[in-house]
Amino acid sequence: MKLTILGGGGFRVPLVYGALLTDRGEGRVTEVVLHDLDDGRLRAIARVLAEQASNVADAPPVTATTDLDEALRGADFVFSAIRVGGLEGRAQDERVALAEGVLGQETVGAGGIAYGLRTVPVAVDIARRVARLAPDAWVINFTNPAGLVTEAMSRHLGDRVIGICDSPVGLGRRIARVLGASPEEAWIDYVGLNHLGWVRGLHIAGRDELPRLLADPDLLGSFEEGKLFGTDWLRSLGAIPNEYLHYYYFNRETVRAYQQADKTRGAFLRDQQAHFYEEMRDPDAPALAAWDRTRAEREATYMSENRETAGAGERDADDLSGGYEKVALALMRAIARDERTTLILNVRNVNTLSVLDRDAVIEVPCLVGANGAHPVAVDPLPGHATGLVCAVKAVEREVLAAAESGSRTRAVKAFALHPLVDSVNVARRLVEGYTAVHPGLAYLG
Ligand code: G6P
Ligand code: MN
């Protein structure tokens, strides 16, 4: 079984490889191919993987290439985790938006639109190549903005592309934990778009335990989302939002905190990772230890400005291990071995949310097995959440139209329609600002 990782020189690849190393079962991955545009990054990550594999019998062999078609040919699974424009691009996405007084986050608001406009054409090119060179492969999309990018790829790959994100998994795990249940035995009623979803119930042995959590201020205030959103607001909502909704519900505060930060998240990660890849140029440097130290620092500072505005304090130690690689491995195993399970994934809506069309990619619990991922029936979202989901999906559709047609007008419309961009004039200036700094947006006439 061949797994190809696009963005193979990326920082989080060792998480995925580490998960593969724990998988001893029949039908496991037996060959890993890393693809990246940057040879130096490939070499650095290959060193980390080699150290990870050093004491493991039958570790899947790893090869690396900068030839995309060669990487894709014969792949059974393709993980796509690319970052078009690199972390410097992410830092510019933030800077241009914050200068206009709007949010410049990687996936939410103006920053997410700029990143989407850059990424969609590249993702579409990959999807077309996969369709040609590895038509039976399953594509697992990690690339952010994950919902939008998955939808762009699904136009060429249908249901063979599935988007994943670790934030709903982390949320479900935290809620189960405070309720004293194991995440495996809990059924999580969650739906929305990627980074825009809500937990409306958590059923253990058929009983919804969320009301018990909402009724108990101590319990509710004891985990990440309770601290971030405040218990009163969660009780008003009657649901637990994905942490990325903090950018919507507390937009003014997060924009201000991001403006005042010494470094934006993108700039921090750009510098931190530049240091790591630089360190890896020394052939004697211990690769795995340097990687792990860098990873721990990244995890500990995740959403630190948001937590600061909310007075939420440090992250819980239990939340520092992510879960990104676990979702990916669980999905692959479910498909490859027909180990049927339920996972929250980004797939086409079909009939799940009646306010969206069939092809709109949403984030929802899915039944997964050898024939792919199928969304389960869920209750409709309440009015205010439906409004946000529809508004953001309309923005995503404008991004897709702009990427397909090269229309600047459609790009302006994408920014202008976003609920976190408060003026058409701001939208026009954002397009000016982004096209001036991103070579990857030169296609916008
Ligand atoms: C969460 C999100 C991902 C994001 C990751 C890293 O897990 O769901 O989409 O890539 O955080 O965020 P960072 O700010 O560290 O790049
Ligand atoms: Mn995510």
Short mmCIF file of C-alpha atoms and ligand atoms in Angstrom, two decimals:
data_model
loop_
_atom_site.label_atom_id
_atom_site.label_comp_id
_atom_site.label_asym_id
_atom_site.label_seq_id
_atom_site.Cartn_x
_atom_site.Cartn_y
_atom_site.Cartn_z
CA MET A 1 0.00 0.00 0.00
CA LYS A 2 1.57 3.22 -1.18
CA LEU A 3 0.94 6.51 0.59
CA THR A 4 2.04 9.72 -1.09
CA ILE A 5 2.36 12.83 1.07
CA LEU A 6 2.18 16.13 -0.80
CA GLY A 7 3.87 18.83 1.20
CA GLY A 8 6.20 16.02 2.26
CA GLY A 9 8.82 18.43 3.56
CA GLY A 10 6.18 20.01 5.82
CA PHE A 11 6.60 20.30 9.52
CA ARG A 12 3.74 18.03 10.58
CA VAL A 13 4.73 15.06 8.39
CA PRO A 14 6.51 13.29 11.31
CA LEU A 15 3.17 13.20 13.16
CA VAL A 16 1.67 11.20 10.30
CA TYR A 17 4.67 8.92 10.01
CA GLY A 18 4.66 8.37 13.78
CA ALA A 19 1.05 7.20 13.53
CA LEU A 20 1.96 4.82 10.67
CA LEU A 21 4.68 3.32 12.84
CA THR A 22 2.08 2.27 15.42
CA ASP A 23 0.07 0.44 12.80
CA ARG A 24 1.15 -3.19 12.62
CA GLY A 25 -1.98 -4.67 11.09
CA GLU A 26 -2.57 -6.31 7.75
CA GLY A 27 -3.21 -3.83 4.92
CA ARG A 28 -1.07 -1.14 6.52
CA VAL A 29 0.99 1.36 4.57
CA THR A 30 4.15 -0.31 3.28
CA GLU A 31 5.63 2.53 1.23
CA VAL A 32 5.73 6.28 1.86
CA VAL A 33 6.60 8.78 -0.85
CA LEU A 34 7.21 12.38 0.17
CA HIS A 35 6.73 15.05 -2.45
CA ASP A 36 7.71 18.69 -2.01
CA LEU A 37 8.88 21.53 -4.21
CA ASP A 38 11.79 22.18 -1.87
CA ASP A 39 14.54 19.61 -1.74
CA GLY A 40 16.10 21.00 1.45
CA ARG A 41 12.84 20.68 3.34
CA LEU A 42 12.44 17.11 2.10
CA ARG A 43 15.89 16.21 3.32
CA ALA A 44 15.24 17.74 6.75
CA ILE A 45 11.98 15.88 7.27
CA ALA A 46 13.40 12.62 5.87
CA ARG A 47 16.04 12.80 8.61
CA VAL A 48 13.38 13.15 11.30
CA LEU A 49 11.48 10.17 9.88
CA ALA A 50 14.64 8.08 9.74
CA GLU A 51 15.26 8.72 13.44
CA GLN A 52 11.63 7.87 14.23
CA ALA A 53 12.01 4.56 12.39
CA SER A 54 15.38 3.66 13.81
CA ASN A 55 14.17 1.20 16.44
CA VAL A 56 11.02 0.04 14.72
CA ALA A 57 10.96 -3.28 12.92
CA ASP A 58 9.27 -3.19 9.49
CA ALA A 59 9.01 0.60 9.44
CA PRO A 60 7.54 1.64 6.07
CA PRO A 61 10.40 2.76 3.80
CA VAL A 62 10.39 6.42 2.82
CA THR A 63 11.48 7.96 -0.47
CA ALA A 64 11.40 11.60 -1.48
CA THR A 65 10.95 13.34 -4.80
CA THR A 66 10.28 16.76 -6.28
CA ASP A 67 8.52 15.20 -9.28
CA LEU A 68 4.78 15.38 -8.64
CA ASP A 69 3.65 12.93 -11.33
CA GLU A 70 6.18 10.35 -10.21
CA ALA A 71 4.97 10.74 -6.62
CA LEU A 72 1.33 10.24 -7.60
CA ARG A 73 1.65 7.29 -9.96
CA GLY A 74 0.42 4.10 -8.31
CA ALA A 75 -0.56 5.78 -5.03
CA ASP A 76 -3.34 4.16 -3.01
CA PHE A 77 -3.68 7.14 -0.71
CA VAL A 78 -2.60 10.73 -1.24
CA PHE A 79 -2.32 13.07 1.73
CA SER A 80 -2.31 16.64 0.61
CA ALA A 81 -0.84 19.03 3.16
CA ILE A 82 0.65 21.83 1.12
CA ARG A 83 1.12 25.50 1.94
CA VAL A 84 1.07 27.65 -1.17
CA GLY A 85 3.23 30.72 -0.58
CA GLY A 86 4.80 29.18 2.54
CA LEU A 87 4.60 30.68 6.02
CA GLU A 88 5.78 34.01 4.67
CA GLY A 89 2.60 33.97 2.58
CA ARG A 90 0.60 33.30 5.75
CA ALA A 91 2.30 36.23 7.49
CA GLN A 92 1.39 38.48 4.56
CA ASP A 93 -2.20 37.27 4.63
CA GLU A 94 -2.31 38.45 8.23
CA ARG A 95 -0.48 41.73 7.73
CA VAL A 96 -2.58 43.01 4.81
CA ALA A 97 -5.84 42.24 6.60
CA LEU A 98 -4.80 43.66 9.97
CA ALA A 99 -3.67 46.89 8.29
CA GLU A 100 -7.29 47.24 7.11
CA GLY A 101 -8.58 46.49 10.60
CA VAL A 102 -10.02 43.09 9.69
CA LEU A 103 -9.06 39.56 10.69
CA GLY A 104 -6.05 38.02 8.99
CA GLN A 105 -6.33 34.45 10.20
CA GLU A 106 -5.11 31.52 8.10
CA THR A 107 -8.58 30.09 7.52
CA VAL A 108 -11.10 32.65 8.79
CA GLY A 109 -12.09 36.01 7.30
CA ALA A 110 -9.94 37.98 4.87
CA GLY A 111 -6.78 35.96 5.54
CA GLY A 112 -8.59 32.71 4.79
CA ILE A 113 -9.97 34.12 1.53
CA ALA A 114 -6.52 35.26 0.39
CA TYR A 115 -5.07 31.87 1.27
CA GLY A 116 -7.94 30.14 -0.52
CA LEU A 117 -7.48 32.23 -3.67
CA ARG A 118 -3.81 31.22 -3.75
CA THR A 119 -4.37 27.58 -2.96
CA VAL A 120 -7.41 26.57 -5.04
CA PRO A 121 -5.66 26.70 -8.46
CA VAL A 122 -2.81 24.55 -7.14
CA ALA A 123 -5.19 22.08 -5.47
CA VAL A 124 -7.23 21.80 -8.68
CA ASP A 125 -4.08 21.03 -10.66
CA ILE A 126 -3.23 18.28 -8.16
CA ALA A 127 -6.77 16.88 -8.34
CA ARG A 128 -6.60 16.70 -12.13
CA ARG A 129 -3.29 14.88 -11.99
CA VAL A 130 -4.58 12.41 -9.42
CA ALA A 131 -7.62 11.73 -11.61
CA ARG A 132 -5.27 10.96 -14.49
CA LEU A 133 -2.37 9.18 -12.80
CA ALA A 134 -3.94 7.46 -9.79
CA PRO A 135 -7.67 7.31 -10.55
CA ASP A 136 -8.36 4.78 -7.80
CA ALA A 137 -6.49 6.66 -5.09
CA TRP A 138 -8.22 8.23 -2.11
CA VAL A 139 -7.16 11.81 -1.43
CA ILE A 140 -7.13 12.97 2.18
CA ASN A 141 -6.99 16.72 2.20
CA PHE A 142 -5.30 18.48 5.13
CA THR A 143 -4.57 21.62 3.14
CA ASN A 144 -6.23 24.69 4.60
CA PRO A 145 -8.70 26.29 4.21
CA ALA A 146 -9.67 22.62 4.31
CA GLY A 147 -13.40 22.80 3.51
CA LEU A 148 -12.97 25.12 0.55
CA VAL A 149 -9.96 23.24 -0.84
CA THR A 150 -11.77 19.90 -0.47
CA GLU A 151 -14.74 21.31 -2.38
CA ALA A 152 -12.46 22.57 -5.17
CA MET A 153 -10.86 19.11 -5.46
CA SER A 154 -14.21 17.29 -5.27
CA ARG A 155 -15.22 18.89 -8.57
CA HIS A 156 -12.55 16.68 -10.17
CA LEU A 157 -12.38 13.72 -7.81
CA GLY A 158 -15.95 13.38 -6.57
CA ASP A 159 -16.19 11.52 -3.29
CA ARG A 160 -12.61 10.22 -3.54
CA VAL A 161 -11.38 13.35 -1.80
CA ILE A 162 -12.15 13.70 1.90
CA GLY A 163 -11.15 16.70 4.00
CA ILE A 164 -9.94 16.36 7.55
CA CYS A 165 -9.38 18.64 10.52
CA ASP A 166 -8.46 17.85 14.09
CA SER A 167 -10.40 20.64 15.78
CA PRO A 168 -13.84 18.94 15.97
CA VAL A 169 -12.13 15.79 17.22
CA GLY A 170 -10.31 17.75 19.92
CA LEU A 171 -13.55 19.47 20.89
CA GLY A 172 -15.45 16.18 21.16
CA ARG A 173 -12.63 14.67 23.18
CA ARG A 174 -12.59 17.59 25.63
CA ILE A 175 -16.35 17.51 26.17
CA ALA A 176 -16.34 13.74 26.67
CA ARG A 177 -13.48 14.06 29.13
CA VAL A 178 -15.18 16.65 31.36
CA LEU A 179 -18.31 14.53 31.32
CA GLY A 180 -16.29 11.55 32.52
CA ALA A 181 -16.89 9.53 29.35
CA SER A 182 -14.44 8.03 26.93
CA PRO A 183 -14.50 9.75 23.52
CA GLU A 184 -14.91 6.33 21.83
CA GLU A 185 -18.23 5.66 23.51
CA ALA A 186 -19.65 9.12 22.80
CA TRP A 187 -21.76 10.03 19.79
CA ILE A 188 -21.07 13.68 18.97
CA ASP A 189 -23.78 15.67 17.27
CA TYR A 190 -21.69 18.22 15.35
CA VAL A 191 -22.25 19.99 12.04
CA GLY A 192 -21.24 23.08 10.06
CA LEU A 193 -18.41 24.00 7.74
CA ASN A 194 -14.73 23.45 8.50
CA HIS A 195 -13.71 25.75 11.40
CA LEU A 196 -17.38 26.82 11.61
CA GLY A 197 -19.31 24.10 13.40
CA TRP A 198 -21.19 23.50 16.64
CA VAL A 199 -21.60 20.58 19.03
CA ARG A 200 -25.31 20.42 19.81
CA GLY A 201 -25.31 17.18 21.77
CA LEU A 202 -23.09 14.46 23.13
CA HIS A 203 -24.80 11.13 23.51
CA ILE A 204 -23.53 8.43 25.80
CA ALA A 205 -25.45 5.15 25.77
CA GLY A 206 -28.25 6.92 23.92
CA ARG A 207 -28.58 9.77 26.41
CA ASP A 208 -27.69 13.39 25.60
CA GLU A 209 -25.25 14.55 28.29
CA LEU A 210 -24.69 18.07 26.91
CA PRO A 211 -27.56 19.59 28.96
CA ARG A 212 -25.80 18.31 32.10
CA LEU A 213 -22.63 20.12 31.04
CA LEU A 214 -24.44 23.36 30.14
CA ALA A 215 -26.20 23.33 33.50
CA ASP A 216 -22.98 23.06 35.49
CA PRO A 217 -20.91 26.31 35.39
CA ASP A 218 -17.88 24.71 37.06
CA LEU A 219 -17.72 21.86 34.62
CA LEU A 220 -18.46 24.16 31.69
CA GLY A 221 -15.70 26.58 32.64
CA SER A 222 -13.13 23.84 33.12
CA PHE A 223 -12.07 23.19 29.52
CA GLU A 224 -10.74 25.15 26.55
CA GLU A 225 -14.00 26.25 24.90
CA GLY A 226 -15.58 27.14 28.24
CA LYS A 227 -12.63 29.41 29.05
CA LEU A 228 -12.47 30.88 25.56
CA PHE A 229 -16.15 31.69 25.04
CA GLY A 230 -17.21 32.11 28.67
CA THR A 231 -19.83 29.94 30.30
CA ASP A 232 -22.65 32.51 29.97
CA TRP A 233 -22.26 32.69 26.23
CA LEU A 234 -22.19 28.91 25.84
CA ARG A 235 -25.36 28.64 27.89
CA SER A 236 -27.00 31.32 25.73
CA LEU A 237 -26.05 29.43 22.61
CA GLY A 238 -27.07 26.07 24.06
CA ALA A 239 -24.21 24.54 22.08
CA ILE A 240 -20.42 24.39 22.12
CA PRO A 241 -18.88 26.11 19.10
CA ASN A 242 -15.68 25.09 17.37
CA GLU A 243 -12.83 27.20 18.78
CA TYR A 244 -12.53 29.05 15.44
CA LEU A 245 -15.91 30.67 16.13
CA HIS A 246 -14.07 32.77 18.68
CA TYR A 247 -13.03 34.91 15.72
CA TYR A 248 -16.71 35.56 14.94
CA TYR A 249 -18.21 35.92 18.39
CA PHE A 250 -15.30 38.02 19.69
CA ASN A 251 -14.13 39.52 16.43
CA ARG A 252 -13.26 42.99 17.67
CA GLU A 253 -11.15 41.67 20.53
CA THR A 254 -9.29 39.13 18.43
CA VAL A 255 -8.51 41.65 15.68
CA ARG A 256 -7.16 44.07 18.26
CA ALA A 257 -5.09 41.38 19.98
CA TYR A 258 -3.64 40.26 16.66
CA GLN A 259 -2.82 43.86 15.75
CA GLN A 260 -1.05 44.38 19.05
CA ALA A 261 0.86 41.10 19.10
CA ASP A 262 4.64 41.29 18.79
CA LYS A 263 4.38 38.83 15.95
CA THR A 264 1.38 37.42 14.19
CA ARG A 265 0.96 33.63 14.28
CA GLY A 266 2.21 33.26 10.72
CA ALA A 267 5.29 35.39 11.38
CA PHE A 268 6.02 33.47 14.57
CA LEU A 269 5.78 30.10 12.80
CA ARG A 270 7.74 31.40 9.80
CA ASP A 271 10.67 32.32 12.04
CA GLN A 272 10.36 29.28 14.26
CA GLN A 273 10.36 26.87 11.33
CA ALA A 274 13.09 28.72 9.43
CA HIS A 275 15.22 28.10 12.50
CA PHE A 276 14.34 24.40 12.55
CA TYR A 277 15.08 23.82 8.85
CA GLU A 278 18.29 25.80 9.24
CA GLU A 279 19.32 23.60 12.17
CA MET A 280 18.75 20.54 9.99
CA ARG A 281 21.44 21.68 7.59
CA ASP A 282 23.97 20.58 10.19
CA PRO A 283 24.36 16.84 9.52
CA ASP A 284 25.22 16.18 13.19
CA ALA A 285 22.20 17.93 14.67
CA PRO A 286 19.76 15.50 16.36
CA ALA A 287 16.77 15.77 14.04
CA LEU A 288 13.96 14.18 16.05
CA ALA A 289 14.80 16.08 19.24
CA ALA A 290 14.94 19.43 17.42
CA TRP A 291 11.67 18.68 15.66
CA ASP A 292 9.93 17.65 18.86
CA ARG A 293 11.08 20.73 20.74
CA THR A 294 9.80 22.96 17.93
CA ARG A 295 6.51 21.05 17.79
CA ALA A 296 5.94 21.40 21.54
CA GLU A 297 6.49 25.16 21.37
CA ARG A 298 4.08 25.43 18.46
CA GLU A 299 1.38 23.47 20.29
CA ALA A 300 1.79 25.46 23.49
CA THR A 301 1.34 28.81 21.72
CA TYR A 302 -1.62 27.77 19.54
CA MET A 303 -4.34 30.49 19.63
CA SER A 304 -2.47 32.21 22.44
CA GLU A 305 -3.84 35.69 21.54
CA ASN A 306 -7.40 34.39 21.64
CA ARG A 307 -6.79 32.79 25.00
CA GLU A 308 -5.24 36.00 26.26
CA THR A 309 -8.22 38.18 25.30
CA ALA A 310 -10.48 35.71 27.08
CA GLY A 311 -8.20 35.38 30.12
CA ALA A 312 -8.19 31.65 29.44
CA GLY A 313 -4.62 31.00 30.59
CA GLU A 314 -2.39 28.19 29.37
CA ARG A 315 -3.59 25.25 27.31
CA ASP A 316 -4.42 22.04 29.17
CA ALA A 317 -1.62 19.50 28.98
CA ASP A 318 -4.12 16.97 27.60
CA ASP A 319 -4.81 19.25 24.62
CA LEU A 320 -1.22 19.52 23.50
CA SER A 321 -1.05 16.28 21.57
CA GLY A 322 -3.26 17.45 18.70
CA GLY A 323 -4.90 14.48 17.08
CA TYR A 324 -4.27 15.44 13.48
CA GLU A 325 -2.42 12.22 12.68
CA LYS A 326 -4.97 10.05 14.47
CA VAL A 327 -7.84 11.23 12.29
CA ALA A 328 -5.77 10.62 9.17
CA LEU A 329 -4.79 7.11 10.20
CA ALA A 330 -8.30 6.21 11.38
CA LEU A 331 -9.71 7.34 8.03
CA MET A 332 -7.15 5.40 6.04
CA ARG A 333 -7.66 2.23 8.03
CA ALA A 334 -11.42 2.48 7.75
CA ILE A 335 -11.20 2.71 3.96
CA ALA A 336 -8.35 0.27 3.37
CA ARG A 337 -9.61 -2.48 5.68
CA ASP A 338 -13.29 -1.71 5.80
CA GLU A 339 -12.97 -1.09 9.56
CA ARG A 340 -16.26 0.76 9.80
CA THR A 341 -16.31 3.75 12.06
CA THR A 342 -17.72 7.23 12.50
CA LEU A 343 -15.48 10.26 11.99
CA ILE A 344 -16.16 13.99 11.64
CA LEU A 345 -14.99 14.79 8.10
CA ASN A 346 -15.36 17.29 5.28
CA VAL A 347 -17.49 15.73 2.57
CA ARG A 348 -20.20 16.73 0.10
CA ASN A 349 -23.47 17.64 1.76
CA VAL A 350 -25.84 15.52 -0.37
CA ASN A 351 -29.02 15.94 1.73
CA THR A 352 -27.55 16.68 5.15
CA LEU A 353 -28.18 20.42 5.48
CA SER A 354 -31.25 21.31 3.44
CA VAL A 355 -30.16 24.96 3.11
CA LEU A 356 -27.09 23.97 1.06
CA ASP A 357 -26.88 22.22 -2.30
CA ARG A 358 -25.71 18.63 -2.72
CA ASP A 359 -22.15 19.52 -3.77
CA ALA A 360 -21.37 21.93 -0.94
CA VAL A 361 -18.63 20.46 1.24
CA ILE A 362 -19.61 20.49 4.92
CA GLU A 363 -18.07 19.15 8.14
CA VAL A 364 -20.19 16.42 9.66
CA PRO A 365 -20.00 12.99 11.28
CA CYS A 366 -19.65 10.37 8.56
CA LEU A 367 -19.90 6.62 8.41
CA VAL A 368 -16.64 5.46 6.89
CA GLY A 369 -15.78 2.13 5.33
CA ALA A 370 -14.34 0.60 2.17
CA ASN A 371 -16.71 2.61 0.00
CA GLY A 372 -15.76 5.96 1.46
CA ALA A 373 -17.34 8.48 3.82
CA HIS A 374 -21.06 9.17 3.94
CA PRO A 375 -22.59 11.93 6.05
CA VAL A 376 -25.10 10.85 8.66
CA ALA A 377 -28.45 12.56 9.07
CA VAL A 378 -28.32 15.40 11.60
CA ASP A 379 -30.85 17.90 12.94
CA PRO A 380 -30.90 21.28 11.19
CA LEU A 381 -28.78 24.08 12.64
CA PRO A 382 -30.52 26.93 14.46
CA GLY A 383 -31.16 30.14 12.51
CA HIS A 384 -28.09 32.13 13.48
CA ALA A 385 -25.73 29.24 12.69
CA THR A 386 -27.51 28.54 9.41
CA GLY A 387 -27.03 32.22 8.53
CA LEU A 388 -23.29 32.07 9.14
CA VAL A 389 -22.87 28.76 7.31
CA CYS A 390 -24.77 30.05 4.26
CA ALA A 391 -22.88 33.36 4.23
CA VAL A 392 -19.49 31.68 4.44
CA LYS A 393 -20.41 29.05 1.83
CA ALA A 394 -21.43 31.90 -0.51
CA VAL A 395 -17.97 33.44 0.06
CA GLU A 396 -16.30 30.10 -0.70
CA ARG A 397 -18.28 29.84 -3.93
CA GLU A 398 -17.03 33.29 -4.98
CA VAL A 399 -13.46 32.18 -4.24
CA LEU A 400 -13.97 29.09 -6.42
CA ALA A 401 -15.48 31.22 -9.20
CA ALA A 402 -12.62 33.73 -9.01
CA ALA A 403 -10.03 30.94 -9.13
CA GLU A 404 -11.73 29.32 -12.10
CA SER A 405 -12.30 32.48 -14.13
CA GLY A 406 -9.42 34.67 -12.96
CA SER A 407 -12.01 37.37 -12.28
CA ARG A 408 -10.90 40.13 -9.94
CA THR A 409 -14.51 41.23 -9.58
CA ARG A 410 -15.41 37.81 -8.17
CA ALA A 411 -12.45 38.06 -5.78
CA VAL A 412 -13.65 41.46 -4.53
CA LYS A 413 -17.11 39.96 -4.09
CA ALA A 414 -15.69 37.08 -2.03
CA PHE A 415 -14.09 39.49 0.45
CA ALA A 416 -17.05 41.90 0.46
CA LEU A 417 -19.61 39.19 1.27
CA HIS A 418 -17.69 37.85 4.24
CA PRO A 419 -19.43 38.58 7.56
CA LEU A 420 -16.09 39.71 9.06
CA VAL A 421 -15.32 42.24 6.30
CA ASP A 422 -17.40 45.33 6.96
CA SER A 423 -17.16 47.38 3.74
CA VAL A 424 -16.99 46.86 0.00
CA ASN A 425 -14.24 49.50 -0.06
CA VAL A 426 -12.21 47.43 2.38
CA ALA A 427 -12.74 44.40 0.13
CA ARG A 428 -11.41 46.36 -2.86
CA ARG A 429 -8.34 47.46 -0.95
CA LEU A 430 -7.74 43.91 0.30
CA VAL A 431 -7.64 42.65 -3.29
CA GLU A 432 -5.21 45.45 -4.16
CA GLY A 433 -3.06 44.68 -1.13
CA TYR A 434 -3.01 40.92 -1.62
CA THR A 435 -2.32 40.98 -5.34
CA ALA A 436 0.57 43.39 -4.68
CA VAL A 437 2.32 40.97 -2.30
CA HIS A 438 1.39 37.50 -3.60
CA PRO A 439 2.85 36.31 -6.91
CA GLY A 440 0.39 33.40 -6.60
CA LEU A 441 -2.47 35.85 -7.20
CA ALA A 442 -1.13 37.21 -10.48
CA TYR A 443 -3.91 35.30 -12.25
CA LEU A 444 -6.47 37.79 -10.93
CA GLY A 445 -6.27 40.03 -14.03
C1 G6P B 1 -5.71 23.38 14.28
C2 G6P B 1 -6.48 23.54 13.01
C3 G6P B 1 -5.62 23.29 11.80
C4 G6P B 1 -4.37 24.12 11.88
C5 G6P B 1 -3.65 23.80 13.18
C6 G6P B 1 -2.32 24.49 13.40
O1 G6P B 1 -5.44 22.05 14.52
O2 G6P B 1 -7.59 22.71 12.96
O3 G6P B 1 -6.36 23.56 10.64
O4 G6P B 1 -3.55 23.83 10.78
O5 G6P B 1 -4.50 24.08 14.24
O6 G6P B 1 -2.41 25.81 13.70
P1 G6P B 1 -1.08 26.67 13.74
O7 G6P B 1 -1.52 28.05 14.07
O8 G6P B 1 -0.19 26.05 14.74
O9 G6P B 1 -0.50 26.58 12.34
MN MN B 2 -8.29 22.58 10.86
#
